Short mmCIF file of C-alpha atoms in Angstrom, two decimals:
data_model
loop_
_atom_site.label_atom_id
_atom_site.label_comp_id
_atom_site.label_asym_id
_atom_site.label_seq_id
_atom_site.Cartn_x
_atom_site.Cartn_y
_atom_site.Cartn_z
CA MET Q 1072 98.75 76.74 93.21
CA LEU Q 1073 102.61 77.63 92.95
CA SER Q 1074 105.48 75.29 93.43
CA ALA Q 1075 106.41 73.84 96.99
CA GLN Q 1076 110.05 75.19 95.88
CA GLY Q 1077 110.09 78.14 96.62
CA PHE Q 1078 109.08 77.99 100.52
CA GLY Q 1079 110.56 76.71 103.46
CA GLY Q 1080 107.47 76.88 105.92
CA PRO Q 1081 104.04 77.94 105.94
CA GLY Q 1082 104.59 81.62 104.80
CA LYS Q 1083 108.41 81.53 104.82
CA MET Q 1084 110.63 82.03 101.58
CA LYS Q 1085 113.43 79.78 101.36
CA GLU Q 1086 116.76 81.14 102.09
CA TYR Q 1087 119.11 80.65 99.49
CA HIS Q 1088 122.55 79.88 99.57
CA TYR Q 1089 124.41 79.97 97.19
CA ALA Q 1090 128.81 80.60 96.76
CA GLY Q 1091 130.40 83.09 94.14
CA ALA Q 1092 129.25 86.58 92.57
CA VAL Q 1093 125.21 86.37 91.64
CA GLU Q 1094 124.44 88.52 88.68
CA ASN Q 1095 120.57 90.19 89.29
CA ARG Q 1096 120.40 91.72 85.41
CA PHE Q 1097 117.84 94.71 84.80
CA SER Q 1098 116.53 94.44 81.36
CA PRO Q 1099 116.51 98.34 80.15
CA TYR Q 1100 113.94 97.10 77.99
CA ALA Q 1101 110.45 96.15 77.68
CA PHE Q 1102 107.95 95.18 75.08
CA ASN Q 1103 104.43 96.86 75.46
CA GLY Q 1104 103.02 95.47 71.81
CA GLY Q 1105 101.34 97.59 69.70
CA THR Q 1106 100.60 97.03 65.56
CA VAL Q 1107 101.07 100.13 63.17
CA LEU Q 1108 100.64 99.70 59.75
CA ALA Q 1109 101.24 102.96 56.14
CA VAL Q 1110 99.73 102.38 52.72
CA ALA Q 1111 101.30 105.57 50.23
CA GLY Q 1112 98.03 106.00 47.93
CA GLU Q 1113 98.15 107.93 44.92
CA ASP Q 1114 97.35 110.81 46.80
CA PHE Q 1115 96.69 109.94 50.06
CA ALA Q 1116 98.74 108.36 52.77
CA ILE Q 1117 97.73 106.34 55.57
CA VAL Q 1118 98.89 105.43 58.74
CA ALA Q 1119 97.39 103.11 61.51
CA SER Q 1120 98.09 101.47 64.16
CA ASP Q 1121 96.34 99.33 67.79
CA THR Q 1122 95.31 101.32 70.85
CA ARG Q 1123 96.38 98.31 73.80
CA LEU Q 1124 99.49 98.94 75.36
CA SER Q 1125 100.19 95.62 77.11
CA GLU Q 1126 102.95 93.93 78.83
CA GLY Q 1127 103.51 89.97 79.18
CA TYR Q 1128 99.97 89.65 79.81
CA SER Q 1129 98.38 92.36 81.09
CA ILE Q 1130 96.89 95.14 79.61
CA HIS Q 1131 98.59 98.47 80.44
CA SER Q 1132 96.01 100.91 78.83
CA ARG Q 1133 93.04 100.06 75.68
CA ASP Q 1134 93.59 103.91 74.55
CA SER Q 1135 97.16 104.45 73.60
CA PRO Q 1136 97.18 104.99 70.40
CA LYS Q 1137 100.92 104.81 68.81
CA CYS Q 1138 100.62 107.73 65.34
CA TYR Q 1139 101.92 110.83 66.90
CA LYS Q 1140 100.77 113.69 64.44
CA LEU Q 1141 104.13 115.14 63.12
CA THR Q 1142 103.35 117.90 60.68
CA ASP Q 1143 100.03 118.38 58.91
CA THR Q 1144 101.24 115.68 55.73
CA THR Q 1145 103.66 113.65 57.47
CA VAL Q 1146 101.97 111.46 61.15
CA ILE Q 1147 104.88 108.76 62.82
CA GLY Q 1148 103.35 105.42 64.58
CA CYS Q 1149 105.80 104.02 66.78
CA SER Q 1150 105.34 100.69 68.55
CA GLY Q 1151 107.77 98.61 70.95
CA PHE Q 1152 109.14 99.59 74.46
CA HIS Q 1153 106.62 102.53 74.95
CA GLY Q 1154 109.68 104.93 76.94
CA ASP Q 1155 111.35 104.81 73.73
CA CYS Q 1156 108.61 105.56 71.97
CA LEU Q 1157 107.49 108.86 74.05
CA THR Q 1158 110.90 109.93 74.03
CA LEU Q 1159 111.64 109.61 70.69
CA THR Q 1160 108.39 111.58 69.32
CA LYS Q 1161 109.58 114.17 72.22
CA ILE Q 1162 112.98 114.65 70.08
CA ILE Q 1163 111.20 114.66 66.58
CA ASP Q 1164 109.02 116.88 67.48
CA ALA Q 1165 112.68 119.28 69.37
CA ARG Q 1166 114.03 118.46 66.39
CA LEU Q 1167 111.22 120.24 64.15
CA LYS Q 1168 110.93 123.39 65.17
CA MET Q 1169 113.98 123.71 65.35
CA TYR Q 1170 114.28 122.96 62.04
CA LYS Q 1171 111.03 125.89 61.39
CA HIS Q 1172 113.13 128.39 63.28
CA SER Q 1173 116.03 128.13 61.73
CA ASN Q 1174 114.86 128.10 57.95
CA ASN Q 1175 111.54 129.14 58.35
CA LYS Q 1176 109.77 125.83 56.85
CA THR Q 1177 107.96 122.66 58.15
CA MET Q 1178 110.31 119.26 57.18
CA THR Q 1179 109.15 117.59 54.76
CA SER Q 1180 108.39 113.99 55.23
CA GLY Q 1181 111.78 112.88 53.44
CA ALA Q 1182 113.41 115.26 55.18
CA ILE Q 1183 112.18 113.44 58.67
CA ALA Q 1184 112.82 110.38 56.90
CA ALA Q 1185 116.39 111.13 57.13
CA MET Q 1186 116.90 112.61 60.41
CA LEU Q 1187 115.09 109.83 61.53
CA SER Q 1188 117.67 107.72 60.96
CA THR Q 1189 120.47 110.15 62.02
CA ILE Q 1190 118.74 110.23 65.39
CA LEU Q 1191 118.23 106.37 65.30
CA TYR Q 1192 122.11 105.87 64.36
CA SER Q 1193 123.67 108.14 67.28
CA ARG Q 1194 122.37 105.68 69.61
CA ARG Q 1195 124.06 102.49 67.83
CA PHE Q 1196 125.33 100.95 70.92
CA PHE Q 1197 121.50 101.83 73.06
CA PRO Q 1198 119.64 101.57 70.52
CA TYR Q 1199 115.60 103.52 70.78
CA TYR Q 1200 113.04 99.43 70.47
CA VAL Q 1201 111.19 101.29 68.54
CA TYR Q 1202 110.48 100.04 64.78
CA ASN Q 1203 108.89 103.37 62.85
CA ILE Q 1204 107.40 103.48 60.16
CA ILE Q 1205 106.28 107.52 58.60
CA GLY Q 1206 103.54 108.06 56.60
CA GLY Q 1207 102.89 111.09 55.06
CA LEU Q 1208 102.57 113.43 51.27
CA ASP Q 1209 106.06 114.46 49.04
CA GLU Q 1210 107.22 117.53 47.49
CA GLU Q 1211 105.33 116.40 44.67
CA GLY Q 1212 101.77 115.26 46.69
CA LYS Q 1213 101.60 112.03 45.94
CA GLY Q 1214 101.99 109.39 49.11
CA ALA Q 1215 104.67 108.29 50.66
CA VAL Q 1216 106.16 105.74 53.51
CA TYR Q 1217 109.06 105.12 55.42
CA SER Q 1218 109.58 102.28 57.59
CA PHE Q 1219 113.20 101.78 59.88
CA ASP Q 1220 114.28 99.14 61.96
CA PRO Q 1221 116.20 100.18 65.42
CA VAL Q 1222 118.78 101.64 64.66
CA GLY Q 1223 117.98 103.31 61.62
CA SER Q 1224 118.00 101.25 58.33
CA TYR Q 1225 115.46 102.81 56.49
CA GLN Q 1226 113.41 102.55 52.83
CA ARG Q 1227 111.04 103.94 50.99
CA ASP Q 1228 107.65 101.47 50.27
CA THR Q 1229 104.35 101.88 49.35
CA TYR Q 1230 103.30 99.52 52.47
CA LYS Q 1231 104.71 98.93 55.19
CA ALA Q 1232 103.65 96.30 58.41
CA GLY Q 1233 105.58 96.80 61.65
CA GLY Q 1234 105.42 95.87 65.82
CA SER Q 1235 103.65 92.66 66.72
CA ALA Q 1236 101.30 91.32 64.01
CA SER Q 1237 104.24 92.32 61.07
CA ALA Q 1238 104.81 89.64 59.81
CA MET Q 1239 101.03 88.28 59.62
CA LEU Q 1240 100.39 91.79 57.78
CA GLN Q 1241 102.93 92.22 55.75
CA PRO Q 1242 102.67 89.49 53.42
CA LEU Q 1243 98.53 89.69 53.11
CA LEU Q 1244 99.73 93.24 52.31
CA ASP Q 1245 101.36 92.57 49.46
CA ASN Q 1246 98.83 90.26 48.09
CA GLN Q 1247 96.24 92.40 48.01
CA ILE Q 1248 98.59 96.17 47.42
CA GLY Q 1249 101.67 94.05 45.82
CA PHE Q 1250 99.48 91.79 43.48
CA LYS Q 1251 102.16 89.01 44.67
CA ASN Q 1252 101.19 85.06 43.37
CA MET Q 1253 98.31 86.28 42.07
CA GLU Q 1254 97.67 86.02 37.82
CA GLY Q 1255 95.43 86.95 35.25
CA VAL Q 1256 94.06 89.86 38.30
CA GLN Q 1257 93.41 93.61 36.82
CA HIS Q 1258 95.89 95.93 38.69
CA LEU Q 1259 93.56 98.69 40.06
CA PRO Q 1260 95.33 101.65 41.81
CA LEU Q 1261 93.61 101.79 44.71
CA THR Q 1262 92.03 104.41 46.20
CA GLN Q 1263 90.95 105.91 49.76
CA GLU Q 1264 87.90 104.37 50.29
CA LYS Q 1265 89.13 100.76 49.59
CA ALA Q 1266 92.74 101.12 51.17
CA VAL Q 1267 90.90 102.33 54.25
CA GLN Q 1268 88.69 99.90 54.29
CA LEU Q 1269 91.89 97.11 53.57
CA VAL Q 1270 93.35 98.36 56.67
CA LYS Q 1271 90.68 98.10 58.49
CA ASP Q 1272 89.87 94.36 57.33
CA VAL Q 1273 94.21 93.71 57.98
CA PHE Q 1274 93.40 94.70 61.82
CA ILE Q 1275 90.97 92.77 62.36
CA SER Q 1276 92.29 90.01 61.40
CA ALA Q 1277 95.53 90.21 63.03
CA ALA Q 1278 93.21 90.89 65.83
CA GLU Q 1279 91.76 86.73 65.93
CA ARG Q 1280 95.78 85.98 65.75
CA ASP Q 1281 97.93 87.67 68.08
CA VAL Q 1282 97.21 88.85 71.31
CA TYR Q 1283 99.77 92.31 71.65
CA THR Q 1284 97.12 93.06 69.53
CA GLY Q 1285 93.09 94.75 69.80
CA ASP Q 1286 90.73 96.49 71.84
CA ALA Q 1287 90.92 99.20 69.40
CA LEU Q 1288 91.40 100.89 65.61
CA ARG Q 1289 93.38 104.21 64.98
CA VAL Q 1290 93.14 104.78 61.77
CA CYS Q 1291 94.98 108.35 60.24
CA VAL Q 1292 94.19 109.43 56.67
CA ILE Q 1293 96.37 112.08 55.33
CA THR Q 1294 95.73 113.90 52.09
CA LYS Q 1295 96.19 117.61 50.80
CA ASP Q 1296 93.17 119.02 53.56
CA GLY Q 1297 94.51 117.46 56.31
CA ILE Q 1298 95.07 114.06 58.59
CA ASN Q 1299 91.08 113.00 59.84
CA GLU Q 1300 91.52 110.72 61.91
CA GLN Q 1301 89.40 107.92 62.84
CA THR Q 1302 89.07 105.15 65.48
CA ILE Q 1303 87.07 101.62 65.40
CA PRO Q 1304 86.57 99.34 68.16
CA LEU Q 1305 88.45 96.04 68.19
CA ARG Q 1306 89.06 92.52 69.49
CA LYS Q 1307 88.93 93.37 73.60
CA ASP Q 1308 89.74 89.86 74.58
CA MET L 529 93.06 41.13 92.24
CA ALA L 530 90.67 43.28 89.58
CA LEU L 531 91.86 46.40 91.47
CA SER L 532 95.32 45.93 91.47
CA THR L 533 95.69 46.52 87.63
CA VAL L 534 94.79 49.67 87.51
CA LEU L 535 96.63 50.48 90.10
CA GLU L 536 100.00 49.03 90.18
CA THR L 537 103.02 50.90 88.68
CA PRO L 538 103.22 51.07 84.36
CA GLY L 539 107.10 49.88 84.04
CA ALA L 540 109.55 51.68 80.61
CA GLY L 541 106.86 54.80 80.91
CA PHE L 542 108.79 58.11 80.00
CA ASN L 543 111.88 58.68 78.81
CA PHE L 544 113.78 60.36 82.19
CA GLU L 545 117.36 61.47 80.66
CA ASN L 546 117.27 64.86 80.43
CA ALA L 547 116.08 64.93 83.96
CA THR L 548 120.18 64.74 84.72
CA ARG L 549 120.73 67.23 82.82
CA ASN L 550 117.23 69.44 83.91
CA ALA L 551 119.32 68.71 87.42
CA ALA L 552 122.60 70.16 85.34
CA LEU L 553 121.07 72.93 84.34
CA GLU L 554 119.08 74.46 87.82
CA ALA L 555 122.52 73.93 88.87
CA LEU L 556 124.52 76.49 87.29
CA PHE L 557 121.45 78.98 87.93
CA GLU L 558 122.03 78.34 91.75
CA GLY L 559 120.92 81.12 94.05
CA GLY L 560 119.20 83.49 90.70
CA GLN L 561 116.15 82.89 88.96
CA THR L 562 115.06 78.97 87.98
CA PRO L 563 113.36 78.64 84.72
CA LYS L 564 109.48 78.85 85.61
CA PRO L 565 107.23 75.85 84.47
CA LEU L 566 105.23 77.65 81.76
CA LYS L 567 101.66 78.51 82.32
CA THR L 568 100.12 78.60 78.77
CA GLY L 569 97.38 80.94 78.35
CA THR L 570 93.78 80.09 80.57
CA THR L 571 91.00 80.72 82.62
CA ILE L 572 89.83 77.93 84.61
CA ALA L 573 87.39 78.28 87.22
CA GLY L 574 85.31 76.20 89.68
CA VAL L 575 82.78 76.73 92.13
CA VAL L 576 80.38 74.13 94.05
CA PHE L 577 77.85 74.62 94.62
CA LYS L 578 74.22 72.54 96.23
CA ASP L 579 73.26 70.71 94.28
CA GLY L 580 76.23 69.32 92.64
CA VAL L 581 79.63 71.03 90.73
CA VAL L 582 80.31 73.87 88.20
CA LEU L 583 82.75 74.14 85.46
CA GLY L 584 84.49 77.33 83.57
CA ALA L 585 86.33 77.32 81.08
CA ASP L 586 87.90 79.95 77.77
CA THR L 587 88.96 78.62 74.89
CA ARG L 588 91.72 80.28 73.57
CA ALA L 589 95.11 77.96 72.97
CA THR L 590 98.22 80.23 72.73
CA SER L 591 101.56 79.72 71.14
CA SER L 592 103.45 82.32 73.24
CA GLU L 593 101.65 85.65 71.97
CA VAL L 594 99.48 83.42 68.54
CA VAL L 595 96.53 82.52 69.39
CA ALA L 596 97.02 78.77 68.13
CA ASP L 597 93.70 77.78 68.33
CA LYS L 598 89.84 80.25 69.07
CA MET L 599 87.32 77.21 70.62
CA CYS L 600 89.61 74.51 71.84
CA GLU L 601 88.26 72.46 74.43
CA LYS L 602 89.71 72.86 78.03
CA ILE L 603 87.12 70.84 80.32
CA HIS L 604 88.49 67.37 79.84
CA PHE L 605 86.08 63.80 80.05
CA ILE L 606 86.66 61.35 83.19
CA SER L 607 83.36 59.76 83.72
CA PRO L 608 79.68 60.40 84.14
CA ASN L 609 80.45 61.77 87.63
CA MET L 610 83.55 63.62 86.40
CA TYR L 611 84.99 66.53 84.05
CA CYS L 612 88.36 68.20 84.69
CA CYS L 613 89.59 71.68 83.74
CA GLY L 614 93.62 72.07 82.28
CA ALA L 615 95.88 74.11 82.56
CA GLY L 616 99.22 74.28 81.49
CA THR L 617 100.47 72.94 78.91
CA ALA L 618 98.85 71.47 76.88
CA ALA L 619 99.56 68.13 75.47
CA ASP L 620 100.16 67.38 79.34
CA THR L 621 96.60 68.29 80.22
CA GLU L 622 95.15 66.15 77.75
CA LYS L 623 96.70 63.25 77.80
CA THR L 624 96.93 62.99 81.58
CA THR L 625 93.18 63.31 81.49
CA GLU L 626 92.44 60.61 79.27
CA LEU L 627 94.32 58.64 81.66
CA LEU L 628 93.37 58.74 84.94
CA SER L 629 89.88 58.88 82.09
CA SER L 630 90.73 55.18 80.94
CA ASN L 631 92.24 53.64 84.22
CA LEU L 632 88.74 54.97 85.82
CA SER L 633 86.36 52.83 82.98
CA ILE L 634 88.69 49.63 83.23
CA PHE L 635 88.10 50.38 86.83
CA SER L 636 84.44 51.05 86.51
CA LEU L 637 84.42 47.58 84.09
CA ASN L 638 85.95 45.58 86.91
CA SER L 639 84.13 46.54 90.34
CA GLY L 640 80.88 47.63 88.96
CA ARG L 641 80.88 50.33 90.79
CA ASN L 642 81.60 54.72 90.04
CA PRO L 643 84.47 56.12 90.40
CA ARG L 644 84.30 58.48 93.52
CA VAL L 645 86.35 61.77 93.44
CA VAL L 646 88.63 60.98 96.07
CA MET L 647 89.99 57.92 94.19
CA ALA L 648 90.78 60.06 90.34
CA VAL L 649 92.09 62.42 92.24
CA ASN L 650 94.25 59.67 94.14
CA ILE L 651 95.74 59.06 90.34
CA LEU L 652 96.35 61.95 89.90
CA GLN L 653 98.05 63.14 92.23
CA ASP L 654 99.91 60.07 92.50
CA MET L 655 101.32 59.50 88.79
CA LEU L 656 102.24 63.92 88.92
CA TYR L 657 104.31 63.45 91.89
CA ARG L 658 106.31 60.55 90.66
CA TYR L 659 107.03 62.87 87.52
CA HIS L 660 108.10 65.94 89.72
CA GLY L 661 106.92 68.79 87.90
CA GLN L 662 108.42 67.54 84.48
CA ILE L 663 104.53 66.83 83.18
CA GLY L 664 102.70 70.74 82.75
CA ALA L 665 99.41 69.89 84.44
CA ASN L 666 97.12 72.63 86.05
CA LEU L 667 94.91 70.31 86.80
CA LEU L 668 90.67 71.23 88.09
CA LEU L 669 88.76 67.95 89.32
CA GLY L 670 85.01 68.51 89.64
CA GLY L 671 82.54 65.49 90.18
CA VAL L 672 79.79 64.10 92.08
CA ASP L 673 79.72 60.51 93.74
CA CYS L 674 78.24 59.16 96.36
CA THR L 675 79.82 60.49 99.47
CA GLY L 676 78.68 64.12 97.99
CA ASN L 677 79.76 67.04 95.53
CA HIS L 678 83.43 67.23 95.27
CA LEU L 679 86.37 69.52 93.78
CA TYR L 680 89.76 69.90 93.70
CA THR L 681 92.83 70.47 92.24
CA VAL L 682 95.80 69.01 91.20
CA GLY L 683 99.28 70.46 90.81
CA PRO L 684 102.16 69.76 88.40
CA TYR L 685 104.34 68.86 91.37
CA GLY L 686 101.49 66.99 92.59
CA ASP L 687 99.93 68.70 95.78
CA VAL L 688 96.33 68.63 96.70
CA ASP L 689 94.05 71.16 97.55
CA LYS L 690 89.76 69.70 98.08
CA VAL L 691 88.04 73.57 98.13
CA PRO L 692 84.76 75.03 97.17
CA TYR L 693 85.90 77.56 94.62
CA LEU L 694 88.91 78.42 92.92
CA ALA L 695 90.46 79.51 88.79
CA MET L 696 93.26 78.25 87.38
CA GLY L 697 96.00 79.23 84.62
CA SER L 698 97.40 82.63 83.33
CA GLY L 699 94.29 84.57 84.02
CA ASP L 700 93.55 82.97 87.61
CA LEU L 701 93.59 85.83 90.20
CA ALA L 702 91.34 87.75 87.79
CA ALA L 703 88.74 85.31 87.99
CA LEU L 704 89.38 84.60 92.28
CA GLY L 705 88.70 88.41 92.21
CA ILE L 706 85.32 87.72 90.86
CA LEU L 707 84.80 84.61 92.44
CA GLU L 708 86.22 86.10 96.33
CA ASP L 709 83.67 88.30 95.40
CA GLY L 710 80.22 86.22 94.32
CA PHE L 711 81.04 83.51 96.22
CA LYS L 712 78.96 81.58 98.75
CA HIS L 713 78.44 78.07 100.50
CA ASN L 714 74.89 76.34 98.99
CA LEU L 715 74.79 79.19 95.91
CA GLU L 716 71.20 77.62 93.31
CA LEU L 717 72.51 76.89 89.93
CA GLU L 718 71.89 79.63 88.15
CA GLU L 719 73.91 81.94 90.56
CA ALA L 720 76.75 79.16 90.50
CA LYS L 721 76.48 79.33 86.34
CA GLU L 722 76.85 83.36 86.48
CA LEU L 723 79.02 83.28 89.21
CA VAL L 724 81.40 81.11 86.60
CA ARG L 725 80.72 82.89 82.88
CA SER L 726 81.05 85.93 84.71
CA SER L 727 84.59 84.94 86.40
CA ILE L 728 86.01 83.62 83.45
CA HIS L 729 84.74 86.82 81.69
CA ALA L 730 86.66 88.61 83.65
CA GLY L 731 90.23 86.79 82.57
CA ILE L 732 89.18 86.60 79.33
CA MET L 733 89.94 90.70 79.11
CA SER L 734 92.06 91.31 81.30
CA ASP L 735 94.69 88.72 80.18
CA LEU L 736 96.52 88.53 77.33
CA GLY L 737 96.28 85.31 76.95
CA SER L 738 92.74 83.55 78.00
CA GLY L 739 89.73 84.69 75.42
CA ASN L 740 87.31 84.11 72.93
CA ASN L 741 84.38 81.70 73.87
CA ILE L 742 83.35 80.73 77.59
CA ASP L 743 82.81 77.21 78.07
CA VAL L 744 80.92 75.85 80.71
CA CYS L 745 79.81 71.90 82.44
CA VAL L 746 77.49 71.74 85.12
CA ILE L 747 77.81 68.47 87.07
CA THR L 748 74.95 66.88 89.61
CA LYS L 749 73.92 63.63 90.79
CA GLN L 750 71.42 63.99 87.64
CA GLY L 751 73.27 64.35 84.88
CA VAL L 752 75.93 66.35 83.64
CA ASP L 753 75.12 69.13 81.21
CA TYR L 754 78.03 70.44 79.17
CA ILE L 755 77.72 73.12 77.58
CA ARG L 756 79.11 74.39 74.32
CA PRO L 757 80.19 77.49 74.18
CA TYR L 758 77.94 78.37 76.60
CA GLN L 759 78.39 81.91 75.96
CA GLU L 760 80.36 82.97 72.97
CA SER L 761 83.14 86.17 71.97
CA GLU L 762 80.62 88.86 71.19
CA TYR L 763 83.15 90.67 68.30
CA LYS L 764 81.74 88.61 65.49
CA ASP L 765 84.95 89.31 62.63
CA ASP L 766 82.83 91.18 60.40
CA ARG L 767 85.77 92.11 57.10
CA LYS L 768 83.66 94.51 54.77
CA MET L 769 84.76 93.44 51.64
CA ASN L 770 85.45 90.32 50.02
CA TYR L 771 88.82 87.70 49.84
CA LYS L 772 88.07 84.97 47.07
CA TYR L 773 90.51 83.71 44.96
CA ARG L 774 88.62 82.94 41.03
CA PRO L 775 90.21 79.74 39.66
CA GLY L 776 93.29 80.21 38.41
CA THR L 777 94.27 83.03 40.08
CA THR L 778 97.77 80.68 41.20
CA LYS L 779 99.99 80.25 38.89
CA VAL L 780 100.60 76.60 37.74
CA LEU L 781 103.70 75.89 36.99
CA THR L 782 104.06 72.86 35.38
CA GLU L 783 101.75 69.44 35.37
CA LYS L 784 101.29 66.06 35.07
CA VAL L 785 97.96 63.63 34.53
CA VAL L 786 98.45 60.08 35.73
CA PRO L 787 95.38 58.28 34.61
CA LEU L 788 94.47 55.43 37.29
CA LYS L 789 93.42 52.65 35.19
CA LEU L 790 90.46 50.78 36.98
CA GLU L 791 88.70 47.67 36.54
CA VAL L 792 85.35 47.10 37.58
CA VAL L 793 85.36 43.88 39.52
CA GLN L 794 81.93 43.79 41.58
CA GLU L 795 78.56 46.46 42.41
CA THR L 796 76.40 45.80 44.87
CA VAL L 797 73.34 48.38 44.90
CA GLN L 798 72.28 49.03 48.04
CA LYS L 799 69.01 50.81 48.79
CA MET L 800 68.85 53.64 51.38
CA GLU L 801 66.16 54.11 53.87
CA THR L 802 64.97 58.04 52.29
CA ALA L 803 61.80 57.62 54.31
#
């Protein structure tokens, strides 16, 4: 039922009388939801994201993955404000091409991470509202994950969750991959199959409790043989 | 008389200290946007059919973006012939319907009559208007009494509407689309249940604040059929790996054992009927 205070007569909006200046703020940002996750293994890296694009309580799209392929060995996951995600990935693609043409080689994951940090900081006072996580293979062929904040601070990690359900996923990963807060448990190295299954399971959990996460999960597995993509369904409600 | 104990205005009830503060805050927003009443995620719907009323609701309770309860009960018992769906602030809908239910059972016992739906609606309207919207309860009250099958909606400011069908909550627009398309007067029971189910389903799929299972409550002259859940969510969480922890996984830092000295004072043995 609509509140009575906004209506003057049948079908008419009430006239507002006010004294002084009124500033109607326009917010340049919107929050489009989404969760991103990256895990680095011995010789592989995984970048996974859900595919739901939402705004407020509505769904814009059920098929909008947040992983973007940059090179044959690097994938970036971006969540936050979708407009900034799109522009940022366009800018990164352009810069990758420029580097390739000047230096005659593809950018390495570490180099992309350093470059992204400067791109984000260049907008320190009107930031890109994007939470980035880069996953890929480093020069030695080992898995690498770099996680960023919206203004460019970054570090190399073994695993990282970002986006709306990050607070739910990160502690779970700390426990299952980092073996934190556990006694007498064998620290087995993470195999690719176990890591992929773990990523699928944690996203099922995130979709249960976070309203912005759901619909489908896109998993990109990066190995020296290339990038393998899988899509599995999640809750749609 | 007995009725006056039910209908008299209670004395010291809510504390209205914040009302003047809220009014002052509202003055600050003058001409601009006042804070809107918070509609927490829900989809509820009700339909009047040939033999009674069908009410439906989803079962998700959210606390901003986190799902707080996956199986919460949104269809509240008022009296044996009346049930109420509640959207809005969860505590407000719970307590308002509980208060109404208590008052009506006192009335039933005093007068020996089944309460009529109009009486419940009037009590609700009176109470919500008295609190001028401070109680954030959007209620959909349905019931069957000697005068017929009725469905009423009561808003947080005390506005009342008698309707043949309606949906409320953050998923109301999606649900209302289905209801507007499928509603006819004098529906049969199965048609009415299916209409309510599909309207709640539309709310669940389109609205992020609604989800999980669908509850349906059918009220007829013969009685009430509260089907919970009417339809379980088709999304079962099938995690493949095992996440159980062995005893001893959590580190024990210190241990202190305090033995309780108990004496046997009296022993009685009572045989149980296990046949």
